[in-house]
Coordinates of C-alpha atoms in Angstrom, one line a residue:
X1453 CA 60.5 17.1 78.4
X1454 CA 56.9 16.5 80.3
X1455 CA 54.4 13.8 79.5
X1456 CA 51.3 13.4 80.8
X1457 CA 51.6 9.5 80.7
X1458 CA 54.9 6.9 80.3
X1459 CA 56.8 7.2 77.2
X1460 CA 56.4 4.4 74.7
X1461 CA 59.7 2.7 73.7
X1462 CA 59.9 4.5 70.5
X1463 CA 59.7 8.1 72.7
X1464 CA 61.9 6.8 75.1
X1465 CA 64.3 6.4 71.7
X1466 CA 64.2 9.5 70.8
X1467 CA 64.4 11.4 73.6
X1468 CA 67.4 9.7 74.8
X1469 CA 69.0 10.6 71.0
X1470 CA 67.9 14.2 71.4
X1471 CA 68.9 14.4 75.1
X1472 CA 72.6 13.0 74.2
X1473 CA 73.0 15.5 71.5
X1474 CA 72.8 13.0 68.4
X1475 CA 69.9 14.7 66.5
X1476 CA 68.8 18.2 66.8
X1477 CA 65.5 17.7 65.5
X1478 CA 64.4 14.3 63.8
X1479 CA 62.6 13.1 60.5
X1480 CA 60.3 10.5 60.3
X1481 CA 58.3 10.0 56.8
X1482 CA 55.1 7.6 56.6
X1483 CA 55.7 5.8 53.5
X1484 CA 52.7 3.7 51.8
X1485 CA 52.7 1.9 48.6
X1486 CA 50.0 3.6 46.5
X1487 CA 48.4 0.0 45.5
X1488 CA 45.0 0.4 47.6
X1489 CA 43.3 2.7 49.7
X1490 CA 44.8 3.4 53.6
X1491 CA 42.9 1.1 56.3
X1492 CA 42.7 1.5 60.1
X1493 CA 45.7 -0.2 60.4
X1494 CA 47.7 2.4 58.7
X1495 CA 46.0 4.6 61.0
X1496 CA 48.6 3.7 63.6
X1497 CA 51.3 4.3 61.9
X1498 CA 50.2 8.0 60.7
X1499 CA 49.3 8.8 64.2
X1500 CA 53.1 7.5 65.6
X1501 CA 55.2 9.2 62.8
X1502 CA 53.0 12.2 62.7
X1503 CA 52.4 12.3 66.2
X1504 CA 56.1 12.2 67.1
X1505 CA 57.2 15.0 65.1
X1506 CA 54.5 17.1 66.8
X1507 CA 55.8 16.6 70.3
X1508 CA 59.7 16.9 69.2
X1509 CA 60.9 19.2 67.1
X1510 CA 61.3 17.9 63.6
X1511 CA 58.9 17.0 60.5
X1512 CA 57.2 13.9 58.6
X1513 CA 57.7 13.6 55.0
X1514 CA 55.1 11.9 53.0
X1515 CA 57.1 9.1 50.8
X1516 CA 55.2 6.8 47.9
X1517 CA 57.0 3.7 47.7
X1518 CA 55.9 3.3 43.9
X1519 CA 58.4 1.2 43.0
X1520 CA 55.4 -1.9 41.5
X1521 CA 54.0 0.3 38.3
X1522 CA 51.8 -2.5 37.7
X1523 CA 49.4 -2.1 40.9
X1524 CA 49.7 1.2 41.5
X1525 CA 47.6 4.2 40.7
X1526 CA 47.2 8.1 40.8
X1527 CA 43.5 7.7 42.6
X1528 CA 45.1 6.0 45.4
X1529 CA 47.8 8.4 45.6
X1530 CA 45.0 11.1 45.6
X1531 CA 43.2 9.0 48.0
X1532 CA 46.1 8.7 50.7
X1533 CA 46.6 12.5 50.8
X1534 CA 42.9 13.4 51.7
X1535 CA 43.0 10.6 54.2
X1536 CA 46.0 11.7 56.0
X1537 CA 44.8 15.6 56.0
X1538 CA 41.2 14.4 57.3
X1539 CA 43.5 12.4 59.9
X1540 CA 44.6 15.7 61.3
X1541 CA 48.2 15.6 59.5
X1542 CA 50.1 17.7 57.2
X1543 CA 53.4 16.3 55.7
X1544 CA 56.2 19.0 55.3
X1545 CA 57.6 17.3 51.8
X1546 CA 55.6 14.8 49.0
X1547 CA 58.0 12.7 48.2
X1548 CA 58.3 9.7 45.8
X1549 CA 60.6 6.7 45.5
X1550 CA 60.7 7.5 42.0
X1551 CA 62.2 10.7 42.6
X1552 CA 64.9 8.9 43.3
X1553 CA 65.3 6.3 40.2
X1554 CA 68.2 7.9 38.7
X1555 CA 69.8 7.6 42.1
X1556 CA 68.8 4.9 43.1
X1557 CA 70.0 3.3 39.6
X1558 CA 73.4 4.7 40.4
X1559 CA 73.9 3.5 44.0
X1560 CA 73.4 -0.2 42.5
X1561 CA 75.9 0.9 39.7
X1562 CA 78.4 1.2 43.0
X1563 CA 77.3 -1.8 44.4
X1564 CA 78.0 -3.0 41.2
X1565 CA 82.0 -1.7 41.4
X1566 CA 82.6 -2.6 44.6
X1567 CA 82.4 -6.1 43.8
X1568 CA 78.5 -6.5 45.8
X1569 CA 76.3 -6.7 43.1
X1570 CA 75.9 -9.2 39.9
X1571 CA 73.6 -9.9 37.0
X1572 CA 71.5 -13.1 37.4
X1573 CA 69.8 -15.1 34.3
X1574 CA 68.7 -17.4 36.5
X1575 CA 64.6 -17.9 36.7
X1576 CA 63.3 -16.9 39.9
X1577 CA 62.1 -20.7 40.6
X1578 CA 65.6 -21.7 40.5
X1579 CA 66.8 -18.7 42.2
X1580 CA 64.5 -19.7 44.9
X1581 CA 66.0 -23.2 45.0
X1582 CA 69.5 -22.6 45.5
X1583 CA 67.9 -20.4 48.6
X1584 CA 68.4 -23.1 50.9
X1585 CA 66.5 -23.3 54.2
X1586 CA 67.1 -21.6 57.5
X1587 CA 69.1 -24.6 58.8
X1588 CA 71.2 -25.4 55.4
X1589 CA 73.1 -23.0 53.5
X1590 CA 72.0 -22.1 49.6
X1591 CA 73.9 -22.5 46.7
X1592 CA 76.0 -20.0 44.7
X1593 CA 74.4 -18.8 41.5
X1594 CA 76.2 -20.2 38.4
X1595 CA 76.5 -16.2 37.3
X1596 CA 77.6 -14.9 41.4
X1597 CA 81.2 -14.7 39.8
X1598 CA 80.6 -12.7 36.9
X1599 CA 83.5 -10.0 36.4
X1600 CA 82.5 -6.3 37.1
X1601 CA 82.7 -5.6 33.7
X1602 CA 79.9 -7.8 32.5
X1603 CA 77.5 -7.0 35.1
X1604 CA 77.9 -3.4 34.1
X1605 CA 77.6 -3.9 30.7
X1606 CA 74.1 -6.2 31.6
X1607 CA 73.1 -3.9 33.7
X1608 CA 72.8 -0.7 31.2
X1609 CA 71.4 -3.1 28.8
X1610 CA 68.3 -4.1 31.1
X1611 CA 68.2 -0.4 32.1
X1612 CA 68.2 0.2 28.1
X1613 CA 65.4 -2.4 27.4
X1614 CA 67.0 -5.2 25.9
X1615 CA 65.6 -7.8 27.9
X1616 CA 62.6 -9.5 28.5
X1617 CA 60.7 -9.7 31.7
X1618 CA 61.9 -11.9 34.6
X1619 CA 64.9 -12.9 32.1
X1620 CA 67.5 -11.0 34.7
X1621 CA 67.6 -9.7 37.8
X1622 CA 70.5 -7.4 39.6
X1623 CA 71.3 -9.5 42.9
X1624 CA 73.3 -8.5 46.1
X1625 CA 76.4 -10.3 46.9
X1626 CA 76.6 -11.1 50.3
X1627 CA 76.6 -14.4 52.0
X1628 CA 74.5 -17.6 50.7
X1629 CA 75.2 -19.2 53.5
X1630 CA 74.2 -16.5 55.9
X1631 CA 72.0 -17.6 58.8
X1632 CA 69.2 -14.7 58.2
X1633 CA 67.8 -15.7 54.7
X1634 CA 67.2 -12.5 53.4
X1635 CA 70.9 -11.9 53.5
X1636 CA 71.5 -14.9 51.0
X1637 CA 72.1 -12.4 47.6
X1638 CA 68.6 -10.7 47.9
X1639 CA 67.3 -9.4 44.2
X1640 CA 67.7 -5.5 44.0
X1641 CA 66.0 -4.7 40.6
X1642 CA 63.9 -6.7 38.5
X1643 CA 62.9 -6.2 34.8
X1644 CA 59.4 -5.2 34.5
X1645 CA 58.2 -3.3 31.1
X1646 CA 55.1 -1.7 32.6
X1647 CA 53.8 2.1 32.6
X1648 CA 54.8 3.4 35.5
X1649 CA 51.9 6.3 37.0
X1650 CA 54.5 9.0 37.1
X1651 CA 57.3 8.2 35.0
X1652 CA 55.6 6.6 32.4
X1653 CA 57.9 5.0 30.1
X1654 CA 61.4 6.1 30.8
X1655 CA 62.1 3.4 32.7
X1656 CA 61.7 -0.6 32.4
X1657 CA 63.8 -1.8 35.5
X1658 CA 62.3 -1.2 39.2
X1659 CA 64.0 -1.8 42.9
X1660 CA 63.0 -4.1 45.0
X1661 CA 61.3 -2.5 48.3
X1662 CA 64.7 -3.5 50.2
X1663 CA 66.3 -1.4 48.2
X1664 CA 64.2 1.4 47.4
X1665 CA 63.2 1.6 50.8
X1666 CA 66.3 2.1 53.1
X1667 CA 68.3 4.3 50.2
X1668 CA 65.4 6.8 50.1
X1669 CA 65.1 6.8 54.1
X1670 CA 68.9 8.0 53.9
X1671 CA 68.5 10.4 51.0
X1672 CA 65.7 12.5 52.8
X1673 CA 68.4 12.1 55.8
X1674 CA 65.0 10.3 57.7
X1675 CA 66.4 9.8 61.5
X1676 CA 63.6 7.5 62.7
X1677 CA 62.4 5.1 60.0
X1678 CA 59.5 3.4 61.9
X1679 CA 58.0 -0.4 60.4
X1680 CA 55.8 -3.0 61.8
X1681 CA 57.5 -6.1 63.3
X1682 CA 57.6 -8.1 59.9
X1683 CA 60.1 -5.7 58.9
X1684 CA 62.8 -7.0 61.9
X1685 CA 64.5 -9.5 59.6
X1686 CA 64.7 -7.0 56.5
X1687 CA 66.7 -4.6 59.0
X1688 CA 69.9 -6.0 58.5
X1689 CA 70.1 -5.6 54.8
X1690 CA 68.8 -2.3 55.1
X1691 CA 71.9 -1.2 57.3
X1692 CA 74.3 -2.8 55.4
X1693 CA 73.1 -1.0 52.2
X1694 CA 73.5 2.0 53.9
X1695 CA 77.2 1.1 55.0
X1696 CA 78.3 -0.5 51.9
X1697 CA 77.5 2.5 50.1
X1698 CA 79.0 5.2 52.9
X1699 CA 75.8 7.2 52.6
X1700 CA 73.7 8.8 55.6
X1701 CA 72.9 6.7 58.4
X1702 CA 69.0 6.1 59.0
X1703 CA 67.8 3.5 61.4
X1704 CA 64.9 1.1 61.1
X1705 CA 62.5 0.4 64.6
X1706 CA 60.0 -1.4 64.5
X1707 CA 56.6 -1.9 66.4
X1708 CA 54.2 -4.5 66.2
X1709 CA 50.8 -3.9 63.6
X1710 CA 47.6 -3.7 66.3
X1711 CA 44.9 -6.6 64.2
X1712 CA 41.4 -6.1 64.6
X1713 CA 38.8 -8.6 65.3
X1714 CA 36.0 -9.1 62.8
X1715 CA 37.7 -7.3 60.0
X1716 CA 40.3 -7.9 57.2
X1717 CA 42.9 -5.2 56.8
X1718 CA 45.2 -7.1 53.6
X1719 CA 45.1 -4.9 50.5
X1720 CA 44.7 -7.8 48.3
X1721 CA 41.6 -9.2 50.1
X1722 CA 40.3 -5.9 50.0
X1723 CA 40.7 -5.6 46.6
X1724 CA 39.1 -8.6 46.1
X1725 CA 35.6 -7.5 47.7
X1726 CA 36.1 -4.7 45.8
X1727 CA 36.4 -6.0 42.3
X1728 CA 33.6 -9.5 43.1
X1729 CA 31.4 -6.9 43.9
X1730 CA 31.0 -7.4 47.9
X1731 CA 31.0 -4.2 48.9
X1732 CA 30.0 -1.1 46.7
X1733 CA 34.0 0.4 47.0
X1734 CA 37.5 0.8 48.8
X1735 CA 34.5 3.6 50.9
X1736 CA 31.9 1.3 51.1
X1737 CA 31.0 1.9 55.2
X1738 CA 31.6 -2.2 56.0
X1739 CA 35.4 -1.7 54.8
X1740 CA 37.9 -0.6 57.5
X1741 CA 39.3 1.8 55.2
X1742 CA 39.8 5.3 56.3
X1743 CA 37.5 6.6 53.7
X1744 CA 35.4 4.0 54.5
X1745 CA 35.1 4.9 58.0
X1746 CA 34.7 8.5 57.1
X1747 CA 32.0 7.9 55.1
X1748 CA 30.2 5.7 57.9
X1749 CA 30.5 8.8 60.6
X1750 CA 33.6 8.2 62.1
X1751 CA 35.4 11.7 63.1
X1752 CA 39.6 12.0 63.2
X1753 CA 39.1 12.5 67.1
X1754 CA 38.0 8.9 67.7
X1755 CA 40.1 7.3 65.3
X1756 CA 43.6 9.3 66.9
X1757 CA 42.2 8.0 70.1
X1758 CA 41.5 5.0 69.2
X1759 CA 45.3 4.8 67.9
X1760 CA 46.1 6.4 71.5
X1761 CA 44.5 4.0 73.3
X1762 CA 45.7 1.0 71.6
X1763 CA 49.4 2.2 71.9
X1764 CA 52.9 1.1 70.5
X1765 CA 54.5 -2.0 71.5
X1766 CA 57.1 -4.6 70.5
X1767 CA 54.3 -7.4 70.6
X1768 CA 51.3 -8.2 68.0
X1769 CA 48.1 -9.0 69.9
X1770 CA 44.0 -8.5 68.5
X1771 CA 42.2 -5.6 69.4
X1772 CA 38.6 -6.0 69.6
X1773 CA 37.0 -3.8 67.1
X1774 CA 34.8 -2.5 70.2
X1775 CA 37.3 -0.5 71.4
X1776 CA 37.1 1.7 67.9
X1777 CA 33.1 1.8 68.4
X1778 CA 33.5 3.4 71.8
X1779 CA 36.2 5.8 70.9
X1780 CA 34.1 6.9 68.3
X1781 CA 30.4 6.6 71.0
X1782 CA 32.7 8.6 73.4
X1783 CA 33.3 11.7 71.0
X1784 CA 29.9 11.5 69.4
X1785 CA 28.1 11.7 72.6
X1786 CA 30.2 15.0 73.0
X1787 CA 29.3 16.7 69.6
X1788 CA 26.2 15.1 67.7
X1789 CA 22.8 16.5 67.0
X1790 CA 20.2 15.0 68.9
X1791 CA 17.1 14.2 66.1
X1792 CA 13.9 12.1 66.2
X1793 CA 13.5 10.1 63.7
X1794 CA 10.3 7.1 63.8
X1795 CA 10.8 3.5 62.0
X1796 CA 8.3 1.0 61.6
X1797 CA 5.4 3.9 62.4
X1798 CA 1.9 4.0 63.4
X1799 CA -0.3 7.2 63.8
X1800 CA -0.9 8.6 66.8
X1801 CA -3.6 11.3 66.7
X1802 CA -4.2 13.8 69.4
X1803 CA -8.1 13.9 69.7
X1804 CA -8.2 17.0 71.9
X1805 CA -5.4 19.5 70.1
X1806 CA -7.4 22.3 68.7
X1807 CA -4.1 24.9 67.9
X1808 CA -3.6 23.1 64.4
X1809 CA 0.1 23.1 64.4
X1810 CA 2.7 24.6 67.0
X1811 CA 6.5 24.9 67.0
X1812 CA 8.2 23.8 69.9
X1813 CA 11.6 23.9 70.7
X1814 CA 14.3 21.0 71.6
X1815 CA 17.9 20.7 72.5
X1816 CA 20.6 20.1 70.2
X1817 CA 22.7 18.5 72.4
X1818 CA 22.1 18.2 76.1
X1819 CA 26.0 17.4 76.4
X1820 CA 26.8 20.9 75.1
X1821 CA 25.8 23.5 77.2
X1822 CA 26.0 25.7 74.0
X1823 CA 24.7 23.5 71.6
X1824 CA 21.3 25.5 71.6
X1825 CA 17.6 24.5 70.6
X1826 CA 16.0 23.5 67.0
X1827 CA 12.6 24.8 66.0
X1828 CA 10.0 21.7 66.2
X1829 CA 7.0 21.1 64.3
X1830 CA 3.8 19.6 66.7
X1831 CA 0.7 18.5 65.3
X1832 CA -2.5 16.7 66.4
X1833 CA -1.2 14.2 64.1
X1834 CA 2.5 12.1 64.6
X1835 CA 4.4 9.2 64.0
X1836 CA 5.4 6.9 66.8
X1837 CA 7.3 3.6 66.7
X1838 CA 5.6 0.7 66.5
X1839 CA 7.5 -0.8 69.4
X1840 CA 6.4 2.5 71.8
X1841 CA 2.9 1.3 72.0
X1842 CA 1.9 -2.5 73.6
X1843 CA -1.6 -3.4 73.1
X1844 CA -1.7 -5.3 76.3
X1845 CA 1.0 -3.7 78.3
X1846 CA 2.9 -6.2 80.6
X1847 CA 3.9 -4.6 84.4
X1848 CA 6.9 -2.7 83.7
X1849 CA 6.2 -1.5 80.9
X1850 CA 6.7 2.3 80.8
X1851 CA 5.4 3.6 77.2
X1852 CA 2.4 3.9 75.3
X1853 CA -1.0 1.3 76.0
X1854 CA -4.6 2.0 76.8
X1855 CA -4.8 4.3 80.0
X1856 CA -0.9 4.9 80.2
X1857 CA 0.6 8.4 80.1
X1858 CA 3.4 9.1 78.1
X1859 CA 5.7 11.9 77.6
X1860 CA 6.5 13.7 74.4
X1861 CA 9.7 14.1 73.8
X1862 CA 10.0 18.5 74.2
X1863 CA 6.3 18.5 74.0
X1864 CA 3.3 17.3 76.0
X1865 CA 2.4 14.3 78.5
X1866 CA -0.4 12.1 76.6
X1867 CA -3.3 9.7 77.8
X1868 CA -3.8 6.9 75.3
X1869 CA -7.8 6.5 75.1
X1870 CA -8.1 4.2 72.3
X1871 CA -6.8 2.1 69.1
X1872 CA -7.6 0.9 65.5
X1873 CA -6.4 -2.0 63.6
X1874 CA -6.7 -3.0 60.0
X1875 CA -8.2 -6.5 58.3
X1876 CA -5.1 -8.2 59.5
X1877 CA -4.7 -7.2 62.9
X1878 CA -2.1 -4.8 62.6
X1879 CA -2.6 -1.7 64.8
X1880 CA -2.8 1.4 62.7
X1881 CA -3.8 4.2 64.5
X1882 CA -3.7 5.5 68.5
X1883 CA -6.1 7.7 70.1
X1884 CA -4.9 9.8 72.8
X1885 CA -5.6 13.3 74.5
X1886 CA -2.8 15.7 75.5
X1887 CA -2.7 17.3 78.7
X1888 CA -2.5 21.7 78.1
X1889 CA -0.5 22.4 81.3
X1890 CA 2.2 19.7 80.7
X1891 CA 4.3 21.0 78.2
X1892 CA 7.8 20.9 78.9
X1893 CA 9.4 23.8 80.5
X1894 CA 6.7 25.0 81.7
X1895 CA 5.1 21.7 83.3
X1896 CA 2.1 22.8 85.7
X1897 CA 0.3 19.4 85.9
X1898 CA 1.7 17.7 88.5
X1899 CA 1.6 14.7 86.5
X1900 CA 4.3 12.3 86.7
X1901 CA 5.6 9.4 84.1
X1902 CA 8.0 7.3 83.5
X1903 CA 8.3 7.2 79.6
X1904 CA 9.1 9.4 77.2
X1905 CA 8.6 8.7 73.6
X1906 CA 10.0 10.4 70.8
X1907 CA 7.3 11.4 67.3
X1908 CA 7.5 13.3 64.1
X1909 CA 5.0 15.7 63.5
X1910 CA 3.1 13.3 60.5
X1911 CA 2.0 16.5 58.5
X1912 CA 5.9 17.9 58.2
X1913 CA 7.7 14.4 58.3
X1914 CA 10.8 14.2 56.1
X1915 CA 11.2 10.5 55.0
X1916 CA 14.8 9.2 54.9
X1917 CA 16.3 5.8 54.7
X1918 CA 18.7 4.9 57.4
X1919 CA 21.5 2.7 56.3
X1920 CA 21.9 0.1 59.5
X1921 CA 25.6 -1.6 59.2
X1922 CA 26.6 -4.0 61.0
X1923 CA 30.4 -6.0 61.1
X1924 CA 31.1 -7.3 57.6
X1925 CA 32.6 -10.3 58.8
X1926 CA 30.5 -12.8 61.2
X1927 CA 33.9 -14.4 62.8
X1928 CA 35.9 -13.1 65.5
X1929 CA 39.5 -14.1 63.8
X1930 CA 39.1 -13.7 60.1
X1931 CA 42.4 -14.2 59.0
X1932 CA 42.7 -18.0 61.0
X1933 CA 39.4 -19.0 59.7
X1934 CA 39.6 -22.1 57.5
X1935 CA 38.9 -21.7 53.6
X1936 CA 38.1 -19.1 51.5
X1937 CA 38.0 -15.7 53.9
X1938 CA 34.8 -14.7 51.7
X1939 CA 33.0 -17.6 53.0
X1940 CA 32.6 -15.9 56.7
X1941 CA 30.7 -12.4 55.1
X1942 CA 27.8 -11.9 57.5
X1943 CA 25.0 -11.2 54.8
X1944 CA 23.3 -9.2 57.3
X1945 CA 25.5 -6.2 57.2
X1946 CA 23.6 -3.9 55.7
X1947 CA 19.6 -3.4 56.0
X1948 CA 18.2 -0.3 54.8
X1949 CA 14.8 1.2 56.6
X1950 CA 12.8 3.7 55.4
X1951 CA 11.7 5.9 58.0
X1952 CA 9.9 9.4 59.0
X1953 CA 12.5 12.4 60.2
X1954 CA 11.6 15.7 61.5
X1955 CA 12.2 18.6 59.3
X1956 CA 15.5 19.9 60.6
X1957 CA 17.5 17.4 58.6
X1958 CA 16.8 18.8 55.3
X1959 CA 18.3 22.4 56.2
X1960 CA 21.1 21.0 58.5
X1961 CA 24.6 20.9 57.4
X1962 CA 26.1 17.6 55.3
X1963 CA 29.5 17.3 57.9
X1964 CA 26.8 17.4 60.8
X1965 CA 26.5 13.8 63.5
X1966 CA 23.7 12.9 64.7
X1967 CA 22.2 11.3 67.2
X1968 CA 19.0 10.0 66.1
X1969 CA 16.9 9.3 69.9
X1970 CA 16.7 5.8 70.5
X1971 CA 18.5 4.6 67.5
X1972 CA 22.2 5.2 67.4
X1973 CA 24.7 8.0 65.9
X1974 CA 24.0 8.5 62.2
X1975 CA 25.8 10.6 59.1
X1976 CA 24.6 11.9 56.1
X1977 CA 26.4 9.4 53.0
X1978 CA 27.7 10.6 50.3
X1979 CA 24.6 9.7 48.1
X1980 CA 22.2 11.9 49.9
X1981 CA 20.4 14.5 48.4
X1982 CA 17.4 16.9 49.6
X1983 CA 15.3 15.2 47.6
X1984 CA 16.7 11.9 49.0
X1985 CA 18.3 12.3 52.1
X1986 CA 20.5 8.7 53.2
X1987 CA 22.3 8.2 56.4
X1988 CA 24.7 5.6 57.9
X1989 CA 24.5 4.7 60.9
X1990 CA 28.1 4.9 62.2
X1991 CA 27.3 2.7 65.8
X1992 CA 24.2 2.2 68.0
X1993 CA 23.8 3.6 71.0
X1994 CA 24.6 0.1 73.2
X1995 CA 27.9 -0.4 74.2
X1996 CA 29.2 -3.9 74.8
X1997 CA 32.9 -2.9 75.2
X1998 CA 32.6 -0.8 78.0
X1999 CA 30.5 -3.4 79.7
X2000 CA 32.7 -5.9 79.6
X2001 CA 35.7 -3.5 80.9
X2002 CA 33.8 -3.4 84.2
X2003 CA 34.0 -7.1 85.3

């Protein structure tokens, strides 16, 4: 099979199994608890089980793991199906481990038979003494040697409700002295009366993620069962599930979780910005949520290629988040709107324009050779950024002062003749002429300058407010940082400015990018309206990460 680039170790796994005839085709499923809303990290892992079973033959099932009723919710089931289909991705199967209760409940019944599985009354603080540590052996439960009898008997009972919560638990039997802890009788069900999202009430017993997780892999006959590196240790209980109980053989790899500087990707500290109030939701545009990131301009390009980029390996290591913000500089450069749009504005009045009003045309996007022109607005009246004009311009200084020439952007050359200023100092208002024969395309002056500024026509401004973001935490390594990870917000990571747009924005289409001149790549948010039109900016237009990957 061709590549374009080396095969990462999980490829070179699978090409090997189909080359030697084991599989046919292969099954991978992406498997998220729905407790929270998916995160960049996640991202990965769609793009690798996906993305495998779009170069060899086979399919991805999508798999709940909603084995906790107690933290897990229909919206974020919802919420993990739009994010994987605006990923790119379509699943072939939706799948749930509770689907599979009733089997699930029967395997253990087996376990039960075979002599591997007993009922434990123990507490789980005493369970977790008799543990041990990894260099001395635990201790036998006082209930390890009930006969199979009883534990079957106690086990239809907890499945029948007769016991409280935490009173019981269903445990393996395998080896308390075994050198991998995890092998030392893990718990396979615990008693939990809770509502469960899709089974409701029916039942009040629930499997442990060890042994939901493997069983279901072998019931969808899942070939490649792909985790991050924390799972290593669980790997061995998962295959000797599958052997004591003679069912199909799925394998467990594993791959090491990519961390991101600057951010916080753990479900619970999430949650808690959410709920104290931090951030405005699981899609507020500071979270590194999917929806988050869509709703902050992000496109499913930039993300896959960040994923790409960033690769699979057998090691953990941080990934500066600046390698996401040129991904996604790199595909909007290709594909956004080029707009004008003036913050912090003064007037700038044409003394010598006699037409009234104009309509000039501009590029959409000088990166697209089909990207076409918009329809301008010009006026002897405009905004300009304050920062454009200098009222005692320094040497190198190539916009607007007294005497300097200027162009427009898609418009005219100007000549700055004059200024106002108010009571306090503040300059209001810039005189200048325009020269008739300089208008771009059709440039006859024989003028040349070095700046070009960019306006909104004053008379047929739009106003908008611009939603500037910045990194929601203000230290490199969150997750090391001493004391309460809440402490290290960066208050500064949101300012909103109301500005002056041009007029195209109120007609143009919500899904559209945008490159507003000068300012950085921006996207409608989901609060706009024509009466009130909002954008986020997704990244500026400086970019540090490429910088630095040239020394």
């Amino acid at each position: 099979m061709s590549e374009e680039k080396s095969l990462n170790f999980i490829e070179e796994i699978i090409e090997n199994d189909l080359n030697s005839g084991k599989y046919q085709s292969i099954v991978t499923r992406f498997p998220p608890e729905p407790n929270g809303y998916l995160h960049i990290g996640h991202a990965s892992s769609i793009c690798l089980n996906f993305g495998l079973t779009k170069k060899y033959p086979g399919y991805t099932n999508l798999r709940f793991d909603d084995t906790n009723p107690t933290t897990e919710e229909t919206e974020y089931v919802e919420s993990i199906k739009e994010d994987i289909r605006w990923m790119g991705f379509e699943w072939k199967n939706e799948l749930y481990a509770s689907d599979y209760f009733q089997q699930l409940y029967d395997f253990a019944v087996v376990l039960i038979k075979k002599g591997l599985a007993y009922v434990d009354d123990s507490t789980s603080e005493a369970i977790a003494s008799m543990k041990g540590t990894p260099t001395e052996p635990g201790k036998d439960s006082p209930f390890r040697n009930r006969s199979v009898e009883e534990n079957l008997d106690l086990f239809q009972r907890m499945k029948n409700g007769e016991f409280p919560d935490g009173s019981r638990t269903l445990r393996a039997k395998i080896d308390m002295a075994h050198i991998n802890m995890l092998m030392r009788d893990p718990i396979l069900y615990r008693i939990k009366h809770a509502h469960h999202h899709r089974t409701g009430d029916a039942w009040c017993i629930y499997p442990m993620y060890d042994f939901a997780h493997g069983q279901s892999d072998s019931i969808e006959n899942i070939t490649h069962s792909i985790c991050t590196l924390e799972f290593v240790p669980h790997r061995e209980l998962y295959d000797w599930l599958i052997t004591q109980l003679a069912i199909y053989p799925s394998h467990q790899y594993e791959f090491a979780r990519r961390n991101i500087n600057y951010t916080v990707t753990s479900k619970r500290k999430l949650l808690q910005l959410v709920n104290e109030g931090h951030v405005s939701g699981w899609d507020d545009p500071r979270m590194p949520t999917i929806s988050g990131l869509r709703r902050r301009g992000f496109t499913p390009e930039s993300i896959r290629d960040f994923c790409d980029r960033i690769g699979v390996a057998k090691r953990e290591n941080m990934v500066d988040v600046g390698l996401l913000e040129f991904c996604v500089r790199e595909h909007l450069n290709k594909v956004a709107q080029r707009r004008m749009v003036v913050t912090n504005p003064i007037k700038l009045v044409i003394t010598n324009y006699d037409k009234g009003e104009e309509i000039l045309h501009s590029e959409n996007n000088p990166e697209d050779p089909n990207g076409g022109t918009r329809e301008v607005p010009f006026s002897n009246e405009l905004w300009i950024d304050r920062e454009d004009f200098m009222e005692e311009p320094t040497k190198k200084y190539f916009r607007l002062g007294p005497g300097l020439s200027v162009r427009l952007k898609s418009a005219y050359i100007i000549t700055c003749e004059s200024f106002e200023k108010d009571a306090s100092g503040n300059i209001t208002t810039v005189f200048s002429t325009y020269h008739p024969d300089s208008k771009s395309g059709s440039d006859t002056s024989g003028m040349h300058v070095k700046g070009t500024l960019h306006w909104v026509s004053a008379k047929h401004a739009v106003p908008v407010v611009l939603n500037e973001y910045d990194r929601l935490f203000n230290v490199e390594d969150v997750a090391s940082a001493e004391g309460d990870f809440k402490d290290y917000i960066n208050p500064n990571s949101l300012q909103s400015v109301n500005a002056y747009a041009e007029p195209a924005l109120v007609n143009d289409e919500k899904e559209a990018r945008f490159q507003f001149l000068r300012k950085g790549y921006f996207y409608q948010d989901t609060t706009s309206t024509k009466d009130k039109l909002v954008f986020n900016r997704t990244v500026t237009l400086k970019d540090a990460w490429a910088k630095e990957q040239k020394k």
